[in-house]
């Protein structure tokens, strides 16, 4: 896999992740800053390191599964796995300027 393939796949992953919204906040999880990192190996397996707005998030079980399913729906992806971390803990500072604007924080 060449670098362009990785960049294209990375863009597709961001596109599908931007279709997933936190149920309590009307902003997608990418703009909220919940996605910490995305790894793609040579076999087109994708691993996502992400967090939740809080450990008691009502979608703690379903949100990671939704992320995995959406990423697996990308033709080039062989498999997807989501790892949840709370280190570092999510804060409003992690939101994009777009998200802060949308939520009236700017």
PDB file of C-alpha atoms in Angstrom:
ATOM      1  CA  UNK A   1       0.000   0.000   0.000  1.00  0.00           C
ATOM      2  CA  UNK A   2       1.446   3.340  -0.980  1.00  0.00           C
ATOM      3  CA  UNK A   3       1.180   6.637   0.879  1.00  0.00           C
ATOM      4  CA  UNK A   4      -1.532   7.972  -1.439  1.00  0.00           C
ATOM      5  CA  UNK A   5      -3.696   4.906  -0.742  1.00  0.00           C
ATOM      6  CA  UNK A   6      -3.266   5.507   2.985  1.00  0.00           C
ATOM      7  CA  UNK A   7      -4.159   9.203   2.628  1.00  0.00           C
ATOM      8  CA  UNK A   8      -7.234   8.385   0.518  1.00  0.00           C
ATOM      9  CA  UNK A   9      -8.349   5.749   3.012  1.00  0.00           C
ATOM     10  CA  UNK A  10      -7.740   8.142   5.893  1.00  0.00           C
ATOM     11  CA  UNK A  11      -9.974  10.709   4.223  1.00  0.00           C
ATOM     12  CA  UNK A  12     -12.707   8.090   3.694  1.00  0.00           C
ATOM     13  CA  UNK A  13     -12.473   7.073   7.358  1.00  0.00           C
ATOM     14  CA  UNK A  14     -12.852  10.708   8.451  1.00  0.00           C
ATOM     15  CA  UNK A  15     -15.855  11.080   6.093  1.00  0.00           C
ATOM     16  CA  UNK A  16     -17.719   8.117   7.600  1.00  0.00           C
ATOM     17  CA  UNK A  17     -16.798   9.025  11.181  1.00  0.00           C
ATOM     18  CA  UNK A  18     -18.256  12.496  10.552  1.00  0.00           C
ATOM     19  CA  UNK A  19     -21.645  10.820   9.969  1.00  0.00           C
ATOM     20  CA  UNK A  20     -21.718   9.578  13.583  1.00  0.00           C
ATOM     21  CA  UNK A  21     -23.147  11.933  16.170  1.00  0.00           C
ATOM     22  CA  UNK A  22     -22.999  11.957  19.935  1.00  0.00           C
ATOM     23  CA  UNK A  23     -26.646  11.500  20.986  1.00  0.00           C
ATOM     24  CA  UNK A  24     -26.426  14.230  23.626  1.00  0.00           C
ATOM     25  CA  UNK A  25     -24.547  16.830  21.564  1.00  0.00           C
ATOM     26  CA  UNK A  26     -25.602  17.773  17.994  1.00  0.00           C
ATOM     27  CA  UNK A  27     -22.033  17.528  16.661  1.00  0.00           C
ATOM     28  CA  UNK A  28     -20.275  14.599  14.991  1.00  0.00           C
ATOM     29  CA  UNK A  29     -17.742  12.628  17.022  1.00  0.00           C
ATOM     30  CA  UNK A  30     -14.827  13.735  14.828  1.00  0.00           C
ATOM     31  CA  UNK A  31     -15.474  17.448  15.358  1.00  0.00           C
ATOM     32  CA  UNK A  32     -16.064  16.765  19.064  1.00  0.00           C
ATOM     33  CA  UNK A  33     -12.489  15.494  19.259  1.00  0.00           C
ATOM     34  CA  UNK A  34     -13.470  11.985  20.378  1.00  0.00           C
ATOM     35  CA  UNK A  35     -11.211  10.332  17.776  1.00  0.00           C
ATOM     36  CA  UNK A  36      -7.659  10.372  19.120  1.00  0.00           C
ATOM     37  CA  UNK A  37      -5.890   8.344  16.439  1.00  0.00           C
ATOM     38  CA  UNK A  38      -6.468   6.095  13.417  1.00  0.00           C
ATOM     39  CA  UNK A  39      -3.990   3.377  12.450  1.00  0.00           C
ATOM     40  CA  UNK A  40      -4.049   1.491   9.148  1.00  0.00           C
ATOM     41  CA  UNK A  41      -1.722  -1.462   8.603  1.00  0.00           C
ATOM     42  CA  UNK A  42      -0.531  -3.029   5.333  1.00  0.00           C
ATOM     43  CA  UNK A  43      -3.439  -5.518   5.387  1.00  0.00           C
ATOM     44  CA  UNK A  44      -5.957  -2.624   5.451  1.00  0.00           C
ATOM     45  CA  UNK A  45      -6.943  -3.367   9.037  1.00  0.00           C
ATOM     46  CA  UNK A  46      -7.992  -0.187  10.819  1.00  0.00           C
ATOM     47  CA  UNK A  47      -7.639   0.506  14.511  1.00  0.00           C
ATOM     48  CA  UNK A  48      -9.245   3.588  16.028  1.00  0.00           C
ATOM     49  CA  UNK A  49      -8.296   5.001  19.398  1.00  0.00           C
ATOM     50  CA  UNK A  50     -11.167   7.066  20.697  1.00  0.00           C
ATOM     51  CA  UNK A  51     -12.755   8.325  23.867  1.00  0.00           C
ATOM     52  CA  UNK A  52     -16.243   9.203  25.076  1.00  0.00           C
ATOM     53  CA  UNK A  53     -17.410  12.477  26.567  1.00  0.00           C
ATOM     54  CA  UNK A  54     -17.631  10.654  29.911  1.00  0.00           C
ATOM     55  CA  UNK A  55     -17.114   7.102  31.236  1.00  0.00           C
ATOM     56  CA  UNK A  56     -20.852   7.024  32.011  1.00  0.00           C
ATOM     57  CA  UNK A  57     -21.820   7.953  28.456  1.00  0.00           C
ATOM     58  CA  UNK A  58     -25.174   6.304  27.616  1.00  0.00           C
ATOM     59  CA  UNK A  59     -23.777   5.042  24.289  1.00  0.00           C
ATOM     60  CA  UNK A  60     -20.569   3.571  25.735  1.00  0.00           C
ATOM     61  CA  UNK A  61     -21.562   0.153  24.375  1.00  0.00           C
ATOM     62  CA  UNK A  62     -23.109   1.114  21.047  1.00  0.00           C
ATOM     63  CA  UNK A  63     -20.969   4.029  19.828  1.00  0.00           C
ATOM     64  CA  UNK A  64     -17.727   2.023  19.385  1.00  0.00           C
ATOM     65  CA  UNK A  65     -19.679  -0.678  17.513  1.00  0.00           C
ATOM     66  CA  UNK A  66     -21.228   1.967  15.238  1.00  0.00           C
ATOM     67  CA  UNK A  67     -17.753   3.382  14.489  1.00  0.00           C
ATOM     68  CA  UNK A  68     -16.438  -0.118  13.668  1.00  0.00           C
ATOM     69  CA  UNK A  69     -19.413  -0.909  11.413  1.00  0.00           C
ATOM     70  CA  UNK A  70     -19.182   2.371   9.490  1.00  0.00           C
ATOM     71  CA  UNK A  71     -15.430   1.960   8.927  1.00  0.00           C
ATOM     72  CA  UNK A  72     -15.890  -1.685   7.854  1.00  0.00           C
ATOM     73  CA  UNK A  73     -18.402  -0.460   5.255  1.00  0.00           C
ATOM     74  CA  UNK A  74     -15.521   1.223   3.383  1.00  0.00           C
ATOM     75  CA  UNK A  75     -14.653  -1.070   0.489  1.00  0.00           C
ATOM     76  CA  UNK A  76     -10.873  -1.059   1.024  1.00  0.00           C
ATOM     77  CA  UNK A  77     -11.054  -1.847   4.754  1.00  0.00           C
ATOM     78  CA  UNK A  78     -10.563  -5.479   5.689  1.00  0.00           C
ATOM     79  CA  UNK A  79     -11.350  -5.121   9.383  1.00  0.00           C
ATOM     80  CA  UNK A  80     -11.873  -2.396  11.984  1.00  0.00           C
ATOM     81  CA  UNK A  81     -11.371  -2.309  15.710  1.00  0.00           C
ATOM     82  CA  UNK A  82     -12.118   0.479  18.176  1.00  0.00           C
ATOM     83  CA  UNK A  83     -10.245   0.886  21.416  1.00  0.00           C
ATOM     84  CA  UNK A  84     -11.750   3.176  24.038  1.00  0.00           C
ATOM     85  CA  UNK A  85      -9.427   5.169  26.277  1.00  0.00           C
ATOM     86  CA  UNK A  86      -9.968   7.796  28.934  1.00  0.00           C
ATOM     87  CA  UNK A  87      -6.317   8.851  28.964  1.00  0.00           C
ATOM     88  CA  UNK A  88      -6.282  11.713  28.363  1.00  0.00           C
ATOM     89  CA  UNK A  89      -9.807  12.448  29.510  1.00  0.00           C
ATOM     90  CA  UNK A  90     -11.940  14.306  26.966  1.00  0.00           C
ATOM     91  CA  UNK A  91     -12.467  18.023  27.567  1.00  0.00           C
ATOM     92  CA  UNK A  92     -14.267  20.725  25.591  1.00  0.00           C
ATOM     93  CA  UNK A  93     -10.825  22.015  24.521  1.00  0.00           C
ATOM     94  CA  UNK A  94     -10.559  18.968  22.215  1.00  0.00           C
ATOM     95  CA  UNK A  95     -13.467  20.142  20.074  1.00  0.00           C
ATOM     96  CA  UNK A  96     -12.773  21.700  16.689  1.00  0.00           C
ATOM     97  CA  UNK A  97     -13.437  25.387  16.177  1.00  0.00           C
ATOM     98  CA  UNK A  98     -16.450  24.323  14.075  1.00  0.00           C
ATOM     99  CA  UNK A  99     -17.899  22.312  16.966  1.00  0.00           C
ATOM    100  CA  UNK A 100     -17.295  25.116  19.468  1.00  0.00           C
ATOM    101  CA  UNK A 101     -19.009  27.549  17.129  1.00  0.00           C
ATOM    102  CA  UNK A 102     -21.949  25.170  16.589  1.00  0.00           C
ATOM    103  CA  UNK A 103     -22.413  24.773  20.344  1.00  0.00           C
ATOM    104  CA  UNK A 104     -22.003  28.476  21.110  1.00  0.00           C
ATOM    105  CA  UNK A 105     -18.670  28.190  22.904  1.00  0.00           C
ATOM    106  CA  UNK A 106     -17.044  30.849  20.689  1.00  0.00           C
TER     107      UNK A 106
END
